[in-house]
mmCIF file of N, CA and C in Angstrom:
data_model
loop_
_atom_site.group_PDB
_atom_site.id
_atom_site.type_symbol
_atom_site.label_atom_id
_atom_site.label_comp_id
_atom_site.label_asym_id
_atom_site.label_seq_id
_atom_site.Cartn_x
_atom_site.Cartn_y
_atom_site.Cartn_z
ATOM 1 N N MET W 25 89.284 -15.288 65.439
ATOM 2 C CA MET W 25 89.783 -14.201 66.741
ATOM 3 C C MET W 25 90.375 -12.609 66.410
ATOM 4 N N ALA W 26 90.915 -12.605 65.772
ATOM 5 C CA ALA W 26 91.047 -10.842 65.006
ATOM 6 C C ALA W 26 90.171 -10.927 64.460
ATOM 7 N N ASN W 27 89.056 -10.945 63.977
ATOM 8 C CA ASN W 27 87.877 -10.609 63.369
ATOM 9 C C ASN W 27 87.491 -9.773 64.749
ATOM 10 N N LEU W 28 87.694 -10.923 65.588
ATOM 11 C CA LEU W 28 86.565 -10.029 66.801
ATOM 12 C C LEU W 28 87.137 -9.178 68.087
ATOM 13 N N THR W 29 88.444 -9.054 67.860
ATOM 14 C CA THR W 29 89.566 -7.634 67.978
ATOM 15 C C THR W 29 88.770 -6.782 66.937
ATOM 16 N N THR W 30 89.136 -6.863 66.182
ATOM 17 C CA THR W 30 88.625 -5.514 65.244
ATOM 18 C C THR W 30 87.135 -5.404 65.614
ATOM 19 N N LYS W 31 86.229 -6.070 65.980
ATOM 20 C CA LYS W 31 85.121 -5.388 66.309
ATOM 21 C C LYS W 31 85.110 -4.834 67.624
ATOM 22 N N THR W 32 85.558 -4.900 68.014
ATOM 23 C CA THR W 32 85.412 -4.646 69.774
ATOM 24 C C THR W 32 86.479 -3.234 69.340
ATOM 25 N N VAL W 33 87.275 -3.350 69.006
ATOM 26 C CA VAL W 33 87.444 -2.058 69.088
ATOM 27 C C VAL W 33 86.934 -0.955 67.999
ATOM 28 N N LEU W 34 86.545 -1.403 66.867
ATOM 29 C CA LEU W 34 85.563 -0.573 66.162
ATOM 30 C C LEU W 34 84.385 0.447 66.901
ATOM 31 N N ALA W 35 84.124 -1.097 67.662
ATOM 32 C CA ALA W 35 82.921 -0.510 68.534
ATOM 33 C C ALA W 35 82.942 0.368 69.643
ATOM 34 N N ALA W 36 83.915 0.296 69.751
ATOM 35 C CA ALA W 36 85.021 1.062 71.474
ATOM 36 C C ALA W 36 85.039 2.355 71.288
ATOM 37 N N THR W 37 85.877 2.612 69.727
ATOM 38 C CA THR W 37 85.573 4.309 69.369
ATOM 39 C C THR W 37 84.430 4.490 68.932
ATOM 40 N N LEU W 38 83.633 3.674 68.370
ATOM 41 C CA LEU W 38 82.187 4.858 68.181
ATOM 42 C C LEU W 38 81.470 4.944 69.493
ATOM 43 N N LEU W 39 81.582 4.438 70.330
ATOM 44 C CA LEU W 39 81.002 4.489 71.335
ATOM 45 C C LEU W 39 81.509 5.974 72.127
ATOM 46 N N THR W 40 82.488 6.055 71.959
ATOM 47 C CA THR W 40 83.163 7.000 73.108
ATOM 48 C C THR W 40 83.417 8.726 72.090
ATOM 49 N N GLY W 41 82.611 8.357 71.035
ATOM 50 C CA GLY W 41 82.655 9.230 69.889
ATOM 51 C C GLY W 41 83.888 9.623 69.013
ATOM 52 N N ILE W 42 84.727 9.069 69.248
ATOM 53 C CA ILE W 42 85.725 9.466 68.246
ATOM 54 C C ILE W 42 85.896 9.002 66.638
ATOM 55 N N GLY W 43 84.970 8.724 66.597
ATOM 56 C CA GLY W 43 84.001 7.919 65.397
ATOM 57 C C GLY W 43 83.295 9.009 64.365
ATOM 58 N N ILE W 44 82.341 9.170 65.508
ATOM 59 C CA ILE W 44 81.550 10.239 64.923
ATOM 60 C C ILE W 44 81.506 11.523 65.385
ATOM 61 N N GLY W 45 82.855 11.890 64.589
ATOM 62 C CA GLY W 45 82.541 13.733 64.794
ATOM 63 C C GLY W 45 83.121 14.127 66.053
ATOM 64 N N GLY W 46 83.892 13.119 67.020
ATOM 65 C CA GLY W 46 84.509 13.656 68.137
ATOM 66 C C GLY W 46 85.869 14.547 67.639
ATOM 67 N N ILE W 47 86.191 14.646 66.854
ATOM 68 C CA ILE W 47 87.784 15.106 66.550
ATOM 69 C C ILE W 47 86.714 16.221 65.792
ATOM 70 N N ALA W 48 87.374 17.684 66.361
ATOM 71 C CA ALA W 48 86.951 18.693 65.038
ATOM 72 C C ALA W 48 87.632 18.930 64.243
ATOM 73 N N PRO W 49 87.507 19.681 63.012
ATOM 74 C CA PRO W 49 87.891 19.452 61.397
ATOM 75 C C PRO W 49 89.140 20.685 62.232
ATOM 76 N N ALA W 50 89.958 20.676 61.243
ATOM 77 C CA ALA W 50 91.092 21.440 60.800
ATOM 78 C C ALA W 50 90.540 22.552 59.690
ATOM 79 N N PRO W 51 90.900 23.710 60.405
ATOM 80 C CA PRO W 51 90.612 25.491 59.965
ATOM 81 C C PRO W 51 91.258 25.293 58.116
ATOM 82 N N LEU W 52 90.766 26.047 57.394
ATOM 83 C CA LEU W 52 90.938 25.482 55.898
ATOM 84 C C LEU W 52 92.575 25.676 55.299
ATOM 85 N N ALA W 53 93.033 26.824 56.472
ATOM 86 C CA ALA W 53 94.770 27.211 56.283
ATOM 87 C C ALA W 53 95.403 26.635 56.662
ATOM 88 N N ALA W 54 95.257 25.409 57.733
ATOM 89 C CA ALA W 54 95.683 24.229 58.084
ATOM 90 C C ALA W 54 95.719 22.840 56.487
ATOM 91 N N GLN W 55 94.884 22.861 56.239
ATOM 92 C CA GLN W 55 94.113 21.921 55.021
ATOM 93 C C GLN W 55 94.760 22.244 54.283
ATOM 94 N N ASN W 56 95.672 23.334 53.751
ATOM 95 C CA ASN W 56 96.198 23.993 52.601
ATOM 96 C C ASN W 56 95.272 24.181 51.291
ATOM 97 N N VAL W 57 94.231 24.846 51.602
ATOM 98 C CA VAL W 57 92.926 24.149 51.079
ATOM 99 C C VAL W 57 92.890 26.359 51.007
ATOM 100 N N PRO W 58 92.982 26.823 49.480
ATOM 101 C CA PRO W 58 93.042 28.107 49.917
ATOM 102 C C PRO W 58 91.261 28.863 50.041
ATOM 103 N N VAL W 59 91.576 30.079 51.134
ATOM 104 C CA VAL W 59 90.341 30.794 51.524
ATOM 105 C C VAL W 59 89.661 30.949 50.036
ATOM 106 N N PRO W 60 87.973 30.694 50.039
ATOM 107 C CA PRO W 60 87.656 31.947 48.715
ATOM 108 C C PRO W 60 87.426 33.072 48.963
ATOM 109 N N THR W 61 87.318 33.615 48.379
ATOM 110 C CA THR W 61 87.418 35.296 48.479
ATOM 111 C C THR W 61 85.827 35.475 47.609
ATOM 112 N N LEU W 62 85.521 36.418 47.930
ATOM 113 C CA LEU W 62 83.684 36.518 46.831
ATOM 114 C C LEU W 62 84.222 38.182 46.629
ATOM 115 N N VAL W 63 84.252 37.919 45.346
ATOM 116 C CA VAL W 63 84.251 39.616 44.506
ATOM 117 C C VAL W 63 83.043 40.353 44.488
ATOM 118 N N ILE W 64 83.281 41.218 44.829
ATOM 119 C CA ILE W 64 81.960 42.630 45.120
ATOM 120 C C ILE W 64 81.679 43.754 44.293
ATOM 121 N N TYR W 65 80.872 43.967 43.748
ATOM 122 C CA TYR W 65 80.941 45.207 42.826
ATOM 123 C C TYR W 65 80.375 46.530 43.506
ATOM 124 N N GLY W 66 80.995 47.993 43.314
ATOM 125 C CA GLY W 66 80.386 49.026 43.851
ATOM 126 C C GLY W 66 80.333 49.085 45.344
ATOM 127 N N THR W 67 78.643 49.700 45.149
ATOM 128 C CA THR W 67 78.362 49.631 47.334
ATOM 129 C C THR W 67 77.619 47.956 47.570
ATOM 130 N N GLN W 68 77.583 47.083 46.956
ATOM 131 C CA GLN W 68 77.210 45.882 47.681
ATOM 132 C C GLN W 68 77.915 45.115 48.908
ATOM 133 N N LYS W 69 77.148 44.719 49.656
ATOM 134 C CA LYS W 69 77.830 44.363 51.548
ATOM 135 C C LYS W 69 78.130 43.050 50.987
ATOM 136 N N CYS W 70 79.433 42.973 51.994
ATOM 137 C CA CYS W 70 79.727 41.389 51.731
ATOM 138 C C CYS W 70 78.635 40.683 53.330
ATOM 139 N N PRO W 71 78.531 39.601 52.787
ATOM 140 C CA PRO W 71 77.749 38.747 53.207
ATOM 141 C C PRO W 71 78.394 38.411 54.184
ATOM 142 N N THR W 72 77.504 38.284 55.216
ATOM 143 C CA THR W 72 77.837 37.350 56.569
ATOM 144 C C THR W 72 76.709 36.331 57.007
ATOM 145 N N ASP W 73 76.540 35.494 58.085
ATOM 146 C CA ASP W 73 75.353 34.953 58.878
ATOM 147 C C ASP W 73 74.753 35.682 59.368
ATOM 148 N N ALA W 74 73.815 35.229 60.099
ATOM 149 C CA ALA W 74 72.713 36.699 60.672
ATOM 150 C C ALA W 74 73.283 36.799 61.965
ATOM 151 N N ASP W 75 73.585 36.624 61.949
ATOM 152 C CA ASP W 75 74.768 36.977 63.943
ATOM 153 C C ASP W 75 75.285 37.899 63.061
ATOM 154 N N GLY W 76 76.595 37.535 62.328
ATOM 155 C CA GLY W 76 77.478 38.860 61.817
ATOM 156 C C GLY W 76 78.814 37.271 62.719
ATOM 157 N N ASN W 77 79.389 36.483 63.258
ATOM 158 C CA ASN W 77 80.142 36.381 63.347
ATOM 159 C C ASN W 77 80.911 35.551 61.914
ATOM 160 N N GLU W 78 80.293 34.732 61.181
ATOM 161 C CA GLU W 78 80.709 34.474 59.816
ATOM 162 C C GLU W 78 81.375 35.590 59.407
ATOM 163 N N ILE W 79 83.012 35.366 58.946
ATOM 164 C CA ILE W 79 83.991 36.087 57.894
ATOM 165 C C ILE W 79 83.837 35.629 56.649
ATOM 166 N N VAL W 80 83.810 36.986 55.539
ATOM 167 C CA VAL W 80 84.059 35.805 54.479
ATOM 168 C C VAL W 80 85.040 37.118 54.316
ATOM 169 N N VAL W 81 85.767 36.661 52.861
ATOM 170 C CA VAL W 81 87.107 37.290 52.264
ATOM 171 C C VAL W 81 86.416 38.224 51.161
ATOM 172 N N CYS W 82 86.295 39.416 51.076
ATOM 173 C CA CYS W 82 85.404 39.959 50.084
ATOM 174 C C CYS W 82 86.221 41.308 49.528
ATOM 175 N N VAL W 83 86.639 40.868 47.768
ATOM 176 C CA VAL W 83 86.927 41.738 46.661
ATOM 177 C C VAL W 83 86.701 42.902 46.803
ATOM 178 N N ARG W 84 86.642 44.410 46.200
ATOM 179 C CA ARG W 84 85.397 45.148 46.170
ATOM 180 C C ARG W 84 86.108 45.375 44.899
ATOM 181 N N ARG W 85 85.166 45.874 43.491
ATOM 182 C CA ARG W 85 86.351 46.269 42.346
ATOM 183 C C ARG W 85 84.639 47.261 41.901
ATOM 184 N N LYS W 86 85.502 48.304 41.202
ATOM 185 C CA LYS W 86 83.899 49.395 40.340
ATOM 186 C C LYS W 86 83.048 48.755 39.901
ATOM 187 N N PRO W 87 82.130 49.658 39.951
ATOM 188 C CA PRO W 87 80.887 48.944 39.798
ATOM 189 C C PRO W 87 80.713 48.889 37.653
ATOM 190 N N GLY W 88 81.412 49.084 37.258
ATOM 191 C CA GLY W 88 81.875 48.840 35.929
ATOM 192 C C GLY W 88 82.227 48.151 35.210
ATOM 193 N N GLU W 89 83.042 47.579 36.182
ATOM 194 C CA GLU W 89 83.316 45.777 35.872
ATOM 195 C C GLU W 89 82.910 45.164 36.002
ATOM 196 N N GLN W 90 81.654 45.022 36.972
ATOM 197 C CA GLN W 90 81.022 43.932 36.623
ATOM 198 C C GLN W 90 80.697 43.192 35.878
ATOM 199 N N PHE W 91 80.247 43.437 34.589
ATOM 200 C CA PHE W 91 79.694 42.718 33.267
ATOM 201 C C PHE W 91 80.932 42.462 32.782
ATOM 202 N N ARG W 92 82.079 43.021 33.153
ATOM 203 C CA ARG W 92 83.024 42.074 32.055
ATOM 204 C C ARG W 92 84.064 41.225 32.799
ATOM 205 N N ILE W 93 85.258 40.463 31.323
ATOM 206 C CA ILE W 93 86.263 39.390 31.875
ATOM 207 C C ILE W 93 87.122 40.192 33.240
ATOM 208 N N PRO W 94 86.738 39.422 33.731
ATOM 209 C CA PRO W 94 88.000 39.525 35.126
ATOM 210 C C PRO W 94 89.028 40.047 34.870
ATOM 211 N N LYS W 95 90.010 40.509 35.376
ATOM 212 C CA LYS W 95 91.382 41.548 34.808
ATOM 213 C C LYS W 95 92.029 40.492 35.088
ATOM 214 N N GLU W 96 92.148 39.292 35.660
ATOM 215 C CA GLU W 96 92.878 38.092 35.346
ATOM 216 C C GLU W 96 93.113 37.091 34.122
ATOM 217 N N LEU W 97 91.374 37.571 34.039
ATOM 218 C CA LEU W 97 91.976 36.439 32.682
ATOM 219 C C LEU W 97 92.155 37.076 30.946
ATOM 220 N N ARG W 98 91.577 38.615 31.190
ATOM 221 C CA ARG W 98 92.161 39.242 29.895
ATOM 222 C C ARG W 98 93.545 39.100 29.961
ATOM 223 N N GLU W 99 93.026 39.007 28.116
ATOM 224 C CA GLU W 99 94.581 38.464 27.661
ATOM 225 C C GLU W 99 95.082 40.378 26.598
ATOM 226 N N LEU W 100 95.978 40.870 27.218
ATOM 227 C CA LEU W 100 95.804 42.345 26.616
ATOM 228 C C LEU W 100 96.457 42.405 25.539
ATOM 229 N N LYS W 101 97.478 41.320 25.470
ATOM 230 C CA LYS W 101 99.005 41.214 24.758
ATOM 231 C C LYS W 101 97.791 40.830 22.998
ATOM 232 N N VAL W 102 97.853 41.206 22.054
ATOM 233 C CA VAL W 102 97.557 40.792 20.684
ATOM 234 C C VAL W 102 98.011 39.691 20.364
ATOM 235 N N THR W 103 97.441 38.562 19.962
ATOM 236 C CA THR W 103 98.126 37.794 19.550
ATOM 237 C C THR W 103 97.579 36.739 18.553
ATOM 238 N N PRO W 104 97.986 36.158 17.142
ATOM 239 C CA PRO W 104 96.786 35.648 16.053
ATOM 240 C C PRO W 104 96.412 34.909 16.688
ATOM 241 N N GLU W 105 95.594 34.786 17.600
ATOM 242 C CA GLU W 105 94.842 33.908 17.832
ATOM 243 C C GLU W 105 93.750 34.641 18.918
ATOM 244 N N ASN W 106 93.857 35.776 19.134
ATOM 245 C CA ASN W 106 92.787 36.480 19.752
ATOM 246 C C ASN W 106 92.737 38.092 19.029
ATOM 247 N N GLU W 107 93.955 37.973 17.766
ATOM 248 C CA GLU W 107 93.350 39.303 16.987
ATOM 249 C C GLU W 107 91.461 39.014 16.633
ATOM 250 N N SER W 108 90.946 40.455 15.959
ATOM 251 C CA SER W 108 89.966 40.756 15.888
ATOM 252 C C SER W 108 89.705 40.247 14.405
ATOM 253 N N TRP W 109 88.486 39.915 13.949
ATOM 254 C CA TRP W 109 88.702 39.542 12.573
ATOM 255 C C TRP W 109 88.900 40.950 11.809
ATOM 256 N N ALA W 110 88.428 41.814 12.448
ATOM 257 C CA ALA W 110 88.795 43.216 11.219
ATOM 258 C C ALA W 110 89.816 43.434 10.908
ATOM 259 N N ALA W 111 90.998 43.081 11.923
ATOM 260 C CA ALA W 111 92.228 43.445 11.364
ATOM 261 C C ALA W 111 92.629 42.139 10.781
ATOM 262 N N LYS W 112 91.845 40.585 11.010
ATOM 263 C CA LYS W 112 92.600 40.207 10.196
ATOM 264 C C LYS W 112 92.589 40.320 8.296
ATOM 265 N N ALA W 113 90.585 40.882 8.535
ATOM 266 C CA ALA W 113 90.541 40.902 7.134
ATOM 267 C C ALA W 113 91.398 42.440 6.255
ATOM 268 N N ALA W 114 91.756 43.232 7.135
ATOM 269 C CA ALA W 114 92.310 43.909 6.711
ATOM 270 C C ALA W 114 94.039 43.950 6.108
ATOM 271 N N ALA W 115 94.517 42.744 6.790
ATOM 272 C CA ALA W 115 95.892 41.947 6.270
ATOM 273 C C ALA W 115 95.234 41.272 5.019
ATOM 274 N N ASN W 116 94.325 40.519 5.292
ATOM 275 C CA ASN W 116 94.178 39.907 3.681
ATOM 276 C C ASN W 116 93.920 40.760 2.618
ATOM 277 N N ASP W 117 93.145 42.508 2.532
ATOM 278 C CA ASP W 117 93.352 43.151 1.715
ATOM 279 C C ASP W 117 94.303 43.807 1.216
ATOM 280 N N ARG W 118 95.902 43.558 1.790
ATOM 281 C CA ARG W 118 97.156 43.998 1.317
ATOM 282 C C ARG W 118 97.729 42.548 0.862
ATOM 283 N N VAL W 119 97.378 41.460 0.579
ATOM 284 C CA VAL W 119 98.356 40.587 0.499
ATOM 285 C C VAL W 119 98.068 40.414 -1.170
ATOM 286 N N GLY W 120 99.236 40.398 -1.958
ATOM 287 C CA GLY W 120 99.297 40.632 -3.563
ATOM 288 C C GLY W 120 99.643 41.983 -3.954
ATOM 289 N N ALA W 121 99.650 42.999 -2.715
ATOM 290 C CA ALA W 121 99.864 44.373 -3.346
ATOM 291 C C ALA W 121 100.869 44.824 -4.219
ATOM 292 N N SER W 122 101.195 45.735 -4.981
ATOM 293 C CA SER W 122 102.408 46.392 -5.703
ATOM 294 C C SER W 122 102.246 47.591 -6.125
ATOM 295 N N GLY W 123 103.039 48.244 -5.867
ATOM 296 C CA GLY W 123 103.521 49.402 -6.269
ATOM 297 C C GLY W 123 103.699 50.366 -5.135
ATOM 298 N N ILE W 124 103.782 51.536 -5.457
ATOM 299 C CA ILE W 124 104.454 52.760 -3.980
ATOM 300 C C ILE W 124 104.165 52.186 -3.007
ATOM 301 N N GLY W 125 104.461 51.907 -2.429
ATOM 302 C CA GLY W 125 103.968 51.629 -0.217
ATOM 303 C C GLY W 125 103.706 49.987 -0.213
ATOM 304 N N SER W 126 104.160 49.591 -1.157
ATOM 305 C CA SER W 126 103.494 47.999 -1.027
ATOM 306 C C SER W 126 104.619 47.252 -0.507
ATOM 307 N N CYS W 127 105.803 47.585 -0.247
ATOM 308 C CA CYS W 127 107.067 46.683 -0.040
ATOM 309 C C CYS W 127 107.207 45.507 -0.645
ATOM 310 N N SER W 128 107.118 45.419 -2.237
ATOM 311 C CA SER W 128 107.274 44.183 -3.150
ATOM 312 C C SER W 128 108.394 45.015 -4.335
ATOM 313 N N THR W 129 108.898 44.093 -4.987
ATOM 314 C CA THR W 129 109.939 44.018 -5.408
ATOM 315 C C THR W 129 109.568 44.615 -6.881
ATOM 316 N N VAL W 130 107.823 44.469 -6.652
ATOM 317 C CA VAL W 130 106.958 45.062 -8.165
ATOM 318 C C VAL W 130 107.085 46.131 -8.381
ATOM 319 N N GLY W 131 107.145 46.563 -9.468
ATOM 320 C CA GLY W 131 106.562 48.148 -9.225
ATOM 321 C C GLY W 131 107.477 48.676 -8.725
ATOM 322 N N ALA W 132 107.614 50.719 -9.542
ATOM 323 C CA ALA W 132 107.962 51.696 -9.299
ATOM 324 C C ALA W 132 107.756 51.505 -7.782
ATOM 325 N N GLY W 133 108.916 52.031 -6.879
ATOM 326 C CA GLY W 133 108.396 52.334 -5.435
ATOM 327 C C GLY W 133 108.193 51.199 -4.191
ATOM 328 N N GLY W 134 108.267 50.235 -5.183
ATOM 329 C CA GLY W 134 107.557 49.540 -4.019
ATOM 330 C C GLY W 134 108.394 49.248 -2.664
ATOM 331 N N ALA W 135 109.412 49.433 -2.803
ATOM 332 C CA ALA W 135 110.325 49.184 -1.632
ATOM 333 C C ALA W 135 110.457 50.299 -0.227
ATOM 334 N N SER W 136 109.568 51.205 -0.887
ATOM 335 C CA SER W 136 109.414 52.350 -0.107
ATOM 336 C C SER W 136 108.422 51.810 1.160
ATOM 337 N N GLY W 137 108.047 51.332 1.157
ATOM 338 C CA GLY W 137 107.169 50.778 2.065
ATOM 339 C C GLY W 137 107.558 49.732 2.901
ATOM 340 N N CYS W 138 108.753 49.245 1.797
ATOM 341 C CA CYS W 138 108.995 48.248 3.397
ATOM 342 C C CYS W 138 109.568 49.292 4.794
ATOM 343 N N PHE W 139 110.209 50.576 4.295
ATOM 344 C CA PHE W 139 110.784 51.702 5.467
ATOM 345 C C PHE W 139 109.582 51.558 6.502
ATOM 346 N N ALA W 140 108.430 51.992 5.831
ATOM 347 C CA ALA W 140 107.088 52.558 6.768
ATOM 348 C C ALA W 140 107.017 51.228 7.766
ATOM 349 N N GLN W 141 106.904 50.073 7.009
ATOM 350 C CA GLN W 141 106.617 49.049 7.850
ATOM 351 C C GLN W 141 107.281 48.883 8.954
ATOM 352 N N ALA W 142 109.039 49.256 8.689
ATOM 353 C CA ALA W 142 110.016 48.524 9.728
ATOM 354 C C ALA W 142 109.431 49.809 10.813
ATOM 355 N N GLY W 143 109.415 51.168 10.431
ATOM 356 C CA GLY W 143 108.878 52.031 11.138
ATOM 357 C C GLY W 143 107.951 51.854 12.397
ATOM 358 N N GLN W 144 106.795 51.519 11.697
ATOM 359 C CA GLN W 144 105.701 50.794 12.221
ATOM 360 C C GLN W 144 105.476 49.769 13.425
ATOM 361 N N ARG W 145 106.477 48.675 13.115
ATOM 362 C CA ARG W 145 107.002 47.858 13.818
ATOM 363 C C ARG W 145 107.178 47.712 14.843
ATOM 364 N N TYR W 146 108.649 48.784 14.600
ATOM 365 C CA TYR W 146 109.638 49.243 15.760
ATOM 366 C C TYR W 146 108.561 50.287 16.817
ATOM 367 N N LYS W 147 107.804 51.112 16.625
ATOM 368 C CA LYS W 147 107.093 51.919 17.430
ATOM 369 C C LYS W 147 106.149 51.097 18.158
ATOM 370 N N ARG W 148 105.347 50.166 17.343
ATOM 371 C CA ARG W 148 104.951 48.532 18.254
ATOM 372 C C ARG W 148 105.528 48.170 19.199
ATOM 373 N N GLU W 149 106.669 47.719 18.948
ATOM 374 C CA GLU W 149 108.098 46.860 19.909
ATOM 375 C C GLU W 149 108.280 47.518 21.221
ATOM 376 N N LYS W 150 108.307 48.893 20.683
ATOM 377 C CA LYS W 150 108.376 50.197 21.877
ATOM 378 C C LYS W 150 107.794 50.057 22.774
ATOM 379 N N GLN W 151 106.574 50.647 22.281
ATOM 380 C CA GLN W 151 105.092 50.433 23.246
ATOM 381 C C GLN W 151 104.645 49.126 23.592
ATOM 382 N N GLU W 152 105.059 47.738 23.070
ATOM 383 C CA GLU W 152 105.292 46.605 24.302
ATOM 384 C C GLU W 152 105.953 47.018 25.399
ATOM 385 N N ALA W 153 107.316 46.973 24.601
ATOM 386 C CA ALA W 153 108.393 47.516 25.604
ATOM 387 C C ALA W 153 107.700 48.166 27.440
ATOM 388 N N LYS W 154 107.471 49.734 27.123
ATOM 389 C CA LYS W 154 106.797 50.153 27.993
ATOM 390 C C LYS W 154 105.580 49.938 28.421
ATOM 391 N N ALA W 155 105.054 49.226 27.564
ATOM 392 C CA ALA W 155 103.491 48.352 28.868
ATOM 393 C C ALA W 155 104.542 47.076 29.645
ATOM 394 N N ASP W 156 105.161 46.747 28.963
ATOM 395 C CA ASP W 156 105.894 45.445 30.583
ATOM 396 C C ASP W 156 106.290 45.588 31.483
ATOM 397 N N GLN W 157 107.058 47.064 30.553
ATOM 398 C CA GLN W 157 107.777 47.993 31.839
ATOM 399 C C GLN W 157 106.908 48.072 33.412
ATOM 400 N N ARG W 158 106.024 49.197 32.603
ATOM 401 C CA ARG W 158 105.052 49.516 33.695
ATOM 402 C C ARG W 158 104.324 48.285 34.185
ATOM 403 N N ALA W 159 103.870 46.847 33.958
ATOM 404 C CA ALA W 159 103.033 45.796 34.437
ATOM 405 C C ALA W 159 104.110 45.863 35.156
ATOM 406 N N ILE W 160 105.530 45.644 35.328
ATOM 407 C CA ILE W 160 106.146 45.067 36.276
ATOM 408 C C ILE W 160 106.609 46.123 37.326
ATOM 409 N N GLU W 161 106.873 46.931 36.987
ATOM 410 C CA GLU W 161 106.780 47.880 37.866
ATOM 411 C C GLU W 161 105.272 47.975 38.840
ATOM 412 N N ALA W 162 104.273 47.899 38.043
ATOM 413 C CA ALA W 162 103.187 48.174 39.453
ATOM 414 C C ALA W 162 102.886 46.943 39.609
ATOM 415 N N SER W 163 103.691 46.054 39.568
ATOM 416 C CA SER W 163 103.577 44.203 40.451
ATOM 417 C C SER W 163 104.655 44.374 41.648
ATOM 418 N N LEU W 164 105.403 45.349 41.208
ATOM 419 C CA LEU W 164 106.434 45.547 42.869
ATOM 420 C C LEU W 164 105.931 46.151 43.939
ATOM 421 N N PRO W 165 106.940 45.747 45.059
ATOM 422 C CA PRO W 165 105.486 45.849 46.438
ATOM 423 C C PRO W 165 106.721 47.369 46.653
#
C-alpha cells in the first residue's frame, strides 16, 4: 500500500511539471557560488551573447601582462624555495672563504666582512619593511 502511494505522488509530481524543471533555478549569488570573471587584455572586447542580453564580468589588464604570471600568483618575496639558481651558485662560491672581507675567524682582517654583511642585511630588511608598508597602504580603501 505504501509503495502504491509513493508511485501516485511521484506520478502527480511529474504530471504537474514540478519535477521536470518547473522550479526556476536560483541565481548564482543566492547559491553562494562566486560569479565567474573573465580577464581581458588591452583593447579586447568583453564577450556577450548575440543579443547582448548576457552580462559577463570582465577585468581589464594592460596588454603587457597577457603572457605573464597573474599578479595574484606571483610571489615577490625571495625565499630559499624560489631563489634563482644564479644566486644559489654565487652563495656556494663564498663557502670556505677566508681573509679580508670574508667574515671568518681565520686570517688577517676576516672580521671586517662581518660588518659589511650586517650592513647589507640591515639594508635588505629596511627595504622589505618599506615594501610591506607600501603594500598595506595600497590595500587600504
